[in-house]
Amino acid sequence: MAGRRPATDVLVLGSGVAGLTAAIHAARRGLTPIVLTKAELDTSATAWAQGGVAAALEEDVDSPDLHLADTVTAGAHLCDIDAVRVLVTEGPDRIRDLIAFGARFDHLGADLATTREGGHSVPRVIHAGGDATGAEIQRALAETARDLGIEVRERWRVTDLLVEDGRAAGVAALDAAGAPRQVRARHTVVATGGAGQCFAVTTNPVVSTGDGIAMALRAGVAVADVEFMQFHPTALDSPSTPRVLLSEALRGEGAVLRDDDGFAFMHDEHPLADLAPRDVVARAITRRCVAQGKDHMWLDATAVPNFAERFPTIWRFVRAVGLDPTHDFLPVAPAAHYLSGGIVADLDGASNLPGLWSCGEAACSGVHGANRLASNSLLDGLVFGSRIVEAVAAGKDGPDATGVMRGVPAWAPGPVVAPEYGGPTRREEFQRVLTADAGVLRDRESLERAAAALAAMRAETLEDANLLAVGRALVAAALARCESRGTHTRLDFPERSSAFDGRFVFGHGTEPVLVPLPAEALA
Ligand code: SIN
C-alpha cells in the first residue's frame, strides 16, 4: 500500500486575492504551499472586482489615519480598531508587492491614477484597466503562482476540516474526478470567499457559496458578523444572474442617482450625497423603490467623461443590453455583494482552532465592521493573506487575544459535523426566501418567516448545503440583533443601540452569542 503523503506546510483553500497572496508569500518564505480551488486558478470573485483597491499612497493628500477614520465610520463603529490600523498601515506596502509581482495599475502621468468611492473622504482608490482591477490582480497573482511552481489543484471541492488532537490537520475533499481524498497540512488557510449566492439578486459569481464559513460552522470554529451581508447599491437591474455591477467609481467620476421622477435624491439622504457609504445608498434606493412602487432607481452617468475608455467592462455590459450610458439612465437596484463577517480571526488571521487560519471575505478580521468601506476588500486579502504566512513562519500555531479574537469565549472547537445534502431543495428556493425576507430591509416577522422556511429545507448539493448553513446563521444573527447598524436594517428597530455594541458569534450550537466589544476595540 502506498504510504501517506507527508503533510504540506500550508494548504490554501481558494484562489482569489487572499488565497493566492498567502500561497505566494508562503512559497517565497521557503514553505511548501498547496492551493485547492473548486474552479480554475483564474476563477474567483476577485477577478470580478471593478472599482479598485483603497490605500493611502499619496502622502500629500492622504494618510493611514484618514483611511482608518473613513473605514470605521463606514463600518458603523463595529470595526476592530487594531485590525483597521493594521490594514491601513500595511496596505501600501502590500500594493507595492503586488506591483512588484507585475500588476499594472492605471496611471495619470507618472503617478498612479486614483478615484473616489462611497465613504472615502479623498480619492485613494487605485484601479487597473479602467474598471478591470480584480481581473488584473488575479492575472498578476496567478502568473506569479505559476512562475513559483506552486501546486494548484483545480476543480477540487473541500467537504470538511480534518481535526486531530484539537488542531486542524488539513481537509477532506472531492478531487477533480469526484473521488474522496484527504489533504493533510500543518497549517490550513481558509480563503474561500463569500456567500452572495445565498441571495437571488447578487453580484457574486456562482462559486461564492460560503464553503469555508459553512465548514467552520460545522466544526464549531468561531464565526461572527454574518448578519452583515453588504448590498451593493448599483447593480444593473436586468434579468441576468449574477447581476452586472455598475461600480461605485462611476459615482466617483460624476454619475448621480435619480428617482423615477428624475430627482437626484441622495442630497437629501447624506452630506456625502452619491458618495455616502454603501449601506446608506442601498437603503435610500430601496426605500425610494418602495415609495415609488418601482423595482429600480436610475443611475445617470451621462456626465462621466470618456465612459467607454474609463469603464470599458461596464460599457460592454450595458451596450450588450441595448443601453447607451452617454444618453440613457441605467436602471439600478441593490444586490448582495459582500459578506462583512466570517471566520473569527486574530490580527494574524488565526482562528480559534490551532492550525486553522482565515483571510479575505471568508474571515471576520474586524476591518469591515457592520459595513465594508468600498475597495477595502482586495486590500484586506493582500494584508491578512501575507500576515498569516509571517505568523506561520515565526512559529505561531494558535490564536492570540488580539483583534476580533478578544473577548471570544474559550470554546474548544469540534466535533466536526458532516454536511447534509441530497435533499429536494434547489438553490433558487432558499435564494428567494433570503432575498424576500432577509434583504436590505428586515424585521422580526420577515426574519422569523425566513428562519422557519430555511429550517424546513434540505439542500440538493454540497455547495447548496453550505449556502443554506450560512443563510440560516445570517438569519439567526439578524433576528438576534434588535437594532439597525450598517448593512443590517431592522424596520422594527430603526435606531442603533449601545446594547448591541458587540458581535454575534457562533461557536457551539446554532444560536449566536453576543460578545461585547472590549473598550479598547471601540473606535
Ligand atoms: C465597486 O466597484 O463598486 C465595487 C468595489 C467594492 O466592492 O469594493
PDB file of N, CA and C in Angstrom, residues 184-254:
ATOM      1  N   ARG A 184      -3.489  16.540   3.812  1.00  0.00           N
ATOM      2  CA  ARG A 184      -3.025  16.815   5.169  1.00  0.00           C
ATOM      3  C   ARG A 184      -2.075  18.010   5.145  1.00  0.00           C
ATOM      4  N   ALA A 185      -2.184  18.830   6.190  1.00  0.00           N
ATOM      5  CA  ALA A 185      -1.367  20.046   6.225  1.00  0.00           C
ATOM      6  C   ALA A 185      -1.081  20.445   7.662  1.00  0.00           C
ATOM      7  N   ARG A 186       0.071  21.083   7.837  1.00  0.00           N
ATOM      8  CA  ARG A 186       0.376  21.618   9.176  1.00  0.00           C
ATOM      9  C   ARG A 186      -0.465  22.872   9.446  1.00  0.00           C
ATOM     10  N   HIS A 187      -0.692  23.624   8.383  1.00  0.00           N
ATOM     11  CA  HIS A 187      -1.498  24.844   8.520  1.00  0.00           C
ATOM     12  C   HIS A 187      -2.493  24.898   7.365  1.00  0.00           C
ATOM     13  N   THR A 188      -3.734  25.223   7.671  1.00  0.00           N
ATOM     14  CA  THR A 188      -4.787  25.304   6.645  1.00  0.00           C
ATOM     15  C   THR A 188      -5.344  26.727   6.643  1.00  0.00           C
ATOM     16  N   VAL A 189      -5.334  27.330   5.470  1.00  0.00           N
ATOM     17  CA  VAL A 189      -5.788  28.719   5.333  1.00  0.00           C
ATOM     18  C   VAL A 189      -7.113  28.725   4.564  1.00  0.00           C
ATOM     19  N   VAL A 190      -8.162  29.206   5.215  1.00  0.00           N
ATOM     20  CA  VAL A 190      -9.469  29.274   4.558  1.00  0.00           C
ATOM     21  C   VAL A 190      -9.589  30.640   3.877  1.00  0.00           C
ATOM     22  N   ALA A 191      -9.577  30.619   2.549  1.00  0.00           N
ATOM     23  CA  ALA A 191      -9.686  31.865   1.774  1.00  0.00           C
ATOM     24  C   ALA A 191     -10.702  31.609   0.665  1.00  0.00           C
ATOM     25  N   THR A 192     -11.844  31.087   1.090  1.00  0.00           N
ATOM     26  CA  THR A 192     -12.837  30.582   0.138  1.00  0.00           C
ATOM     27  C   THR A 192     -13.860  31.637  -0.289  1.00  0.00           C
ATOM     28  N   GLY A 193     -13.708  32.877   0.224  1.00  0.00           N
ATOM     29  CA  GLY A 193     -14.589  33.951  -0.227  1.00  0.00           C
ATOM     30  C   GLY A 193     -15.937  33.961   0.469  1.00  0.00           C
ATOM     31  N   GLY A 194     -16.875  34.675  -0.153  1.00  0.00           N
ATOM     32  CA  GLY A 194     -18.141  34.977   0.496  1.00  0.00           C
ATOM     33  C   GLY A 194     -19.285  34.072   0.091  1.00  0.00           C
ATOM     34  N   ALA A 195     -20.496  34.560   0.332  1.00  0.00           N
ATOM     35  CA  ALA A 195     -21.688  33.720   0.188  1.00  0.00           C
ATOM     36  C   ALA A 195     -22.833  34.489  -0.466  1.00  0.00           C
ATOM     37  N   GLY A 196     -22.484  35.352  -1.423  1.00  0.00           N
ATOM     38  CA  GLY A 196     -23.517  36.160  -2.083  1.00  0.00           C
ATOM     39  C   GLY A 196     -24.574  35.321  -2.760  1.00  0.00           C
ATOM     40  N   GLN A 197     -24.227  34.068  -3.081  1.00  0.00           N
ATOM     41  CA  GLN A 197     -25.203  33.196  -3.754  1.00  0.00           C
ATOM     42  C   GLN A 197     -26.346  32.775  -2.831  1.00  0.00           C
ATOM     43  N   CYS A 198     -26.301  33.172  -1.549  1.00  0.00           N
ATOM     44  CA  CYS A 198     -27.479  32.968  -0.695  1.00  0.00           C
ATOM     45  C   CYS A 198     -28.680  33.712  -1.256  1.00  0.00           C
ATOM     46  N   PHE A 199     -28.416  34.764  -2.029  1.00  0.00           N
ATOM     47  CA  PHE A 199     -29.486  35.660  -2.486  1.00  0.00           C
ATOM     48  C   PHE A 199     -29.719  35.499  -3.985  1.00  0.00           C
ATOM     49  N   ALA A 200     -30.994  35.672  -4.367  1.00  0.00           N
ATOM     50  CA  ALA A 200     -31.353  35.561  -5.785  1.00  0.00           C
ATOM     51  C   ALA A 200     -30.755  36.710  -6.574  1.00  0.00           C
ATOM     52  N   VAL A 201     -30.653  37.873  -5.926  1.00  0.00           N
ATOM     53  CA  VAL A 201     -30.138  39.055  -6.606  1.00  0.00           C
ATOM     54  C   VAL A 201     -28.759  39.333  -6.022  1.00  0.00           C
ATOM     55  N   THR A 202     -27.722  39.024  -6.776  1.00  0.00           N
ATOM     56  CA  THR A 202     -26.355  39.150  -6.270  1.00  0.00           C
ATOM     57  C   THR A 202     -25.407  39.524  -7.405  1.00  0.00           C
ATOM     58  N   THR A 203     -24.311  40.169  -7.022  1.00  0.00           N
ATOM     59  CA  THR A 203     -23.238  40.441  -7.994  1.00  0.00           C
ATOM     60  C   THR A 203     -22.196  39.323  -7.977  1.00  0.00           C
ATOM     61  N   ASN A 204     -22.343  38.365  -7.075  1.00  0.00           N
ATOM     62  CA  ASN A 204     -21.289  37.348  -6.888  1.00  0.00           C
ATOM     63  C   ASN A 204     -21.371  36.216  -7.904  1.00  0.00           C
ATOM     64  N   PRO A 205     -20.213  35.679  -8.303  1.00  0.00           N
ATOM     65  CA  PRO A 205     -20.228  34.527  -9.206  1.00  0.00           C
ATOM     66  C   PRO A 205     -20.831  33.293  -8.536  1.00  0.00           C
ATOM     67  N   VAL A 206     -21.174  32.301  -9.358  1.00  0.00           N
ATOM     68  CA  VAL A 206     -21.847  31.110  -8.804  1.00  0.00           C
ATOM     69  C   VAL A 206     -20.971  30.344  -7.824  1.00  0.00           C
ATOM     70  N   VAL A 207     -19.669  30.613  -7.834  1.00  0.00           N
ATOM     71  CA  VAL A 207     -18.785  29.888  -6.898  1.00  0.00           C
ATOM     72  C   VAL A 207     -18.816  30.465  -5.476  1.00  0.00           C
ATOM     73  N   SER A 208     -19.494  31.605  -5.272  1.00  0.00           N
ATOM     74  CA  SER A 208     -19.485  32.245  -3.940  1.00  0.00           C
ATOM     75  C   SER A 208     -20.549  31.607  -3.056  1.00  0.00           C
ATOM     76  N   THR A 209     -20.221  30.429  -2.522  1.00  0.00           N
ATOM     77  CA  THR A 209     -21.226  29.642  -1.797  1.00  0.00           C
ATOM     78  C   THR A 209     -20.862  29.427  -0.319  1.00  0.00           C
ATOM     79  N   GLY A 210     -20.009  30.277   0.216  1.00  0.00           N
ATOM     80  CA  GLY A 210     -19.761  30.248   1.658  1.00  0.00           C
ATOM     81  C   GLY A 210     -19.169  28.944   2.166  1.00  0.00           C
ATOM     82  N   ASP A 211     -18.415  28.239   1.313  1.00  0.00           N
ATOM     83  CA  ASP A 211     -17.951  26.893   1.687  1.00  0.00           C
ATOM     84  C   ASP A 211     -17.104  26.884   2.972  1.00  0.00           C
ATOM     85  N   GLY A 212     -16.163  27.810   3.059  1.00  0.00           N
ATOM     86  CA  GLY A 212     -15.260  27.819   4.217  1.00  0.00           C
ATOM     87  C   GLY A 212     -15.992  28.180   5.495  1.00  0.00           C
ATOM     88  N   ILE A 213     -16.916  29.137   5.385  1.00  0.00           N
ATOM     89  CA  ILE A 213     -17.650  29.574   6.582  1.00  0.00           C
ATOM     90  C   ILE A 213     -18.558  28.435   7.061  1.00  0.00           C
ATOM     91  N   ALA A 214     -19.200  27.759   6.122  1.00  0.00           N
ATOM     92  CA  ALA A 214     -20.072  26.634   6.492  1.00  0.00           C
ATOM     93  C   ALA A 214     -19.249  25.510   7.132  1.00  0.00           C
ATOM     94  N   MET A 215     -18.078  25.280   6.582  1.00  0.00           N
ATOM     95  CA  MET A 215     -17.200  24.242   7.127  1.00  0.00           C
ATOM     96  C   MET A 215     -16.803  24.593   8.567  1.00  0.00           C
ATOM     97  N   ALA A 216     -16.518  25.881   8.796  1.00  0.00           N
ATOM     98  CA  ALA A 216     -16.170  26.335  10.153  1.00  0.00           C
ATOM     99  C   ALA A 216     -17.363  26.150  11.088  1.00  0.00           C
ATOM    100  N   LEU A 217     -18.556  26.508  10.607  1.00  0.00           N
ATOM    101  CA  LEU A 217     -19.750  26.350  11.451  1.00  0.00           C
ATOM    102  C   LEU A 217     -19.928  24.884  11.830  1.00  0.00           C
ATOM    103  N   ARG A 218     -19.678  23.985  10.871  1.00  0.00           N
ATOM    104  CA  ARG A 218     -19.865  22.551  11.152  1.00  0.00           C
ATOM    105  C   ARG A 218     -18.804  22.008  12.108  1.00  0.00           C
ATOM    106  N   ALA A 219     -17.672  22.724  12.198  1.00  0.00           N
ATOM    107  CA  ALA A 219     -16.599  22.252  13.079  1.00  0.00           C
ATOM    108  C   ALA A 219     -16.603  22.997  14.412  1.00  0.00           C
ATOM    109  N   GLY A 220     -17.588  23.886  14.627  1.00  0.00           N
ATOM    110  CA  GLY A 220     -17.635  24.638  15.891  1.00  0.00           C
ATOM    111  C   GLY A 220     -16.546  25.689  15.997  1.00  0.00           C
ATOM    112  N   VAL A 221     -15.955  26.082  14.855  1.00  0.00           N
ATOM    113  CA  VAL A 221     -14.949  27.159  14.846  1.00  0.00           C
ATOM    114  C   VAL A 221     -15.718  28.492  14.899  1.00  0.00           C
ATOM    115  N   ALA A 222     -15.214  29.455  15.666  1.00  0.00           N
ATOM    116  CA  ALA A 222     -15.965  30.705  15.864  1.00  0.00           C
ATOM    117  C   ALA A 222     -16.151  31.475  14.555  1.00  0.00           C
ATOM    118  N   VAL A 223     -17.388  31.884  14.333  1.00  0.00           N
ATOM    119  CA  VAL A 223     -17.801  32.650  13.141  1.00  0.00           C
ATOM    120  C   VAL A 223     -18.615  33.841  13.649  1.00  0.00           C
ATOM    121  N   ALA A 224     -18.404  35.033  13.087  1.00  0.00           N
ATOM    122  CA  ALA A 224     -19.119  36.215  13.599  1.00  0.00           C
ATOM    123  C   ALA A 224     -19.525  37.163  12.484  1.00  0.00           C
ATOM    124  N   ASP A 225     -20.443  38.063  12.837  1.00  0.00           N
ATOM    125  CA  ASP A 225     -20.854  39.205  11.989  1.00  0.00           C
ATOM    126  C   ASP A 225     -21.544  38.788  10.684  1.00  0.00           C
ATOM    127  N   VAL A 226     -22.122  37.592  10.633  1.00  0.00           N
ATOM    128  CA  VAL A 226     -22.697  37.151   9.349  1.00  0.00           C
ATOM    129  C   VAL A 226     -24.048  37.798   9.030  1.00  0.00           C
ATOM    130  N   GLU A 227     -24.604  38.561   9.981  1.00  0.00           N
ATOM    131  CA  GLU A 227     -25.829  39.303   9.638  1.00  0.00           C
ATOM    132  C   GLU A 227     -25.518  40.467   8.700  1.00  0.00           C
ATOM    133  N   PHE A 228     -24.225  40.811   8.589  1.00  0.00           N
ATOM    134  CA  PHE A 228     -23.845  41.983   7.799  1.00  0.00           C
ATOM    135  C   PHE A 228     -23.503  41.617   6.354  1.00  0.00           C
ATOM    136  N   MET A 229     -24.510  41.174   5.619  1.00  0.00           N
ATOM    137  CA  MET A 229     -24.350  41.000   4.169  1.00  0.00           C
ATOM    138  C   MET A 229     -24.460  42.394   3.549  1.00  0.00           C
ATOM    139  N   GLN A 230     -23.432  42.781   2.828  1.00  0.00           N
ATOM    140  CA  GLN A 230     -23.471  44.107   2.206  1.00  0.00           C
ATOM    141  C   GLN A 230     -24.152  44.034   0.842  1.00  0.00           C
ATOM    142  N   PHE A 231     -25.078  44.945   0.625  1.00  0.00           N
ATOM    143  CA  PHE A 231     -25.769  45.019  -0.667  1.00  0.00           C
ATOM    144  C   PHE A 231     -25.151  46.162  -1.461  1.00  0.00           C
ATOM    145  N   HIS A 232     -24.647  45.830  -2.651  1.00  0.00           N
ATOM    146  CA  HIS A 232     -24.097  46.907  -3.483  1.00  0.00           C
ATOM    147  C   HIS A 232     -25.279  47.699  -4.025  1.00  0.00           C
ATOM    148  N   PRO A 233     -25.220  49.037  -3.918  1.00  0.00           N
ATOM    149  CA  PRO A 233     -26.417  49.812  -4.295  1.00  0.00           C
ATOM    150  C   PRO A 233     -26.723  49.773  -5.783  1.00  0.00           C
ATOM    151  N   THR A 234     -25.692  49.665  -6.601  1.00  0.00           N
ATOM    152  CA  THR A 234     -25.955  49.877  -8.030  1.00  0.00           C
ATOM    153  C   THR A 234     -25.581  48.668  -8.885  1.00  0.00           C
ATOM    154  N   ALA A 235     -26.395  47.624  -8.760  1.00  0.00           N
ATOM    155  CA  ALA A 235     -26.299  46.528  -9.727  1.00  0.00           C
ATOM    156  C   ALA A 235     -27.300  46.841 -10.838  1.00  0.00           C
ATOM    157  N   LEU A 236     -26.924  46.530 -12.054  1.00  0.00           N
ATOM    158  CA  LEU A 236     -27.816  46.790 -13.191  1.00  0.00           C
ATOM    159  C   LEU A 236     -29.068  45.936 -13.019  1.00  0.00           C
ATOM    160  N   ASP A 237     -30.235  46.579 -13.036  1.00  0.00           N
ATOM    161  CA  ASP A 237     -31.479  45.821 -12.860  1.00  0.00           C
ATOM    162  C   ASP A 237     -31.870  45.193 -14.192  1.00  0.00           C
ATOM    163  N   SER A 238     -31.355  43.995 -14.396  1.00  0.00           N
ATOM    164  CA  SER A 238     -31.650  43.261 -15.627  1.00  0.00           C
ATOM    165  C   SER A 238     -31.875  41.817 -15.212  1.00  0.00           C
ATOM    166  N   PRO A 239     -32.439  40.989 -16.110  1.00  0.00           N
ATOM    167  CA  PRO A 239     -32.741  39.616 -15.681  1.00  0.00           C
ATOM    168  C   PRO A 239     -31.485  38.760 -15.457  1.00  0.00           C
ATOM    169  N   SER A 240     -30.290  39.287 -15.725  1.00  0.00           N
ATOM    170  CA  SER A 240     -29.108  38.416 -15.657  1.00  0.00           C
ATOM    171  C   SER A 240     -28.810  37.992 -14.219  1.00  0.00           C
ATOM    172  N   THR A 241     -28.359  36.751 -14.054  1.00  0.00           N
ATOM    173  CA  THR A 241     -27.868  36.281 -12.761  1.00  0.00           C
ATOM    174  C   THR A 241     -26.477  35.694 -12.983  1.00  0.00           C
ATOM    175  N   PRO A 242     -25.487  36.120 -12.242  1.00  0.00           N
ATOM    176  CA  PRO A 242     -25.499  37.229 -11.311  1.00  0.00           C
ATOM    177  C   PRO A 242     -25.740  38.569 -12.023  1.00  0.00           C
ATOM    178  N   ARG A 243     -26.027  39.585 -11.208  1.00  0.00           N
ATOM    179  CA  ARG A 243     -26.278  40.912 -11.766  1.00  0.00           C
ATOM    180  C   ARG A 243     -24.968  41.588 -12.166  1.00  0.00           C
ATOM    181  N   VAL A 244     -25.064  42.428 -13.172  1.00  0.00           N
ATOM    182  CA  VAL A 244     -23.893  43.205 -13.611  1.00  0.00           C
ATOM    183  C   VAL A 244     -23.678  44.356 -12.634  1.00  0.00           C
ATOM    184  N   LEU A 245     -22.451  44.483 -12.155  1.00  0.00           N
ATOM    185  CA  LEU A 245     -22.120  45.555 -11.211  1.00  0.00           C
ATOM    186  C   LEU A 245     -21.858  46.856 -11.968  1.00  0.00           C
ATOM    187  N   LEU A 246     -22.425  47.937 -11.476  1.00  0.00           N
ATOM    188  CA  LEU A 246     -22.066  49.257 -12.006  1.00  0.00           C
ATOM    189  C   LEU A 246     -21.266  49.940 -10.901  1.00  0.00           C
ATOM    190  N   SER A 247     -19.957  49.905 -11.041  1.00  0.00           N
ATOM    191  CA  SER A 247     -19.031  50.288  -9.979  1.00  0.00           C
ATOM    192  C   SER A 247     -19.365  51.633  -9.336  1.00  0.00           C
ATOM    193  N   GLU A 248     -19.101  51.701  -8.024  1.00  0.00           N
ATOM    194  CA  GLU A 248     -19.228  52.984  -7.324  1.00  0.00           C
ATOM    195  C   GLU A 248     -18.314  54.030  -7.920  1.00  0.00           C
ATOM    196  N   ALA A 249     -17.261  53.572  -8.565  1.00  0.00           N
ATOM    197  CA  ALA A 249     -16.324  54.530  -9.168  1.00  0.00           C
ATOM    198  C   ALA A 249     -17.045  55.393 -10.209  1.00  0.00           C
ATOM    199  N   LEU A 250     -18.152  54.895 -10.762  1.00  0.00           N
ATOM    200  CA  LEU A 250     -18.927  55.735 -11.689  1.00  0.00           C
ATOM    201  C   LEU A 250     -19.404  56.992 -10.970  1.00  0.00           C
ATOM    202  N   ARG A 251     -19.863  56.781  -9.714  1.00  0.00           N
ATOM    203  CA  ARG A 251     -20.307  57.961  -8.954  1.00  0.00           C
ATOM    204  C   ARG A 251     -19.109  58.806  -8.539  1.00  0.00           C
ATOM    205  N   GLY A 252     -17.954  58.129  -8.352  1.00  0.00           N
ATOM    206  CA  GLY A 252     -16.729  58.890  -8.067  1.00  0.00           C
ATOM    207  C   GLY A 252     -16.333  59.780  -9.236  1.00  0.00           C
ATOM    208  N   GLU A 253     -16.810  59.420 -10.434  1.00  0.00           N
ATOM    209  CA  GLU A 253     -16.423  60.180 -11.638  1.00  0.00           C
ATOM    210  C   GLU A 253     -17.607  60.990 -12.164  1.00  0.00           C
ATOM    211  N   GLY A 254     -18.630  61.190 -11.320  1.00  0.00           N
ATOM    212  CA  GLY A 254     -19.678  62.150 -11.688  1.00  0.00           C
ATOM    213  C   GLY A 254     -21.068  61.590 -11.907  1.00  0.00           C
TER     214      GLY A 254
END
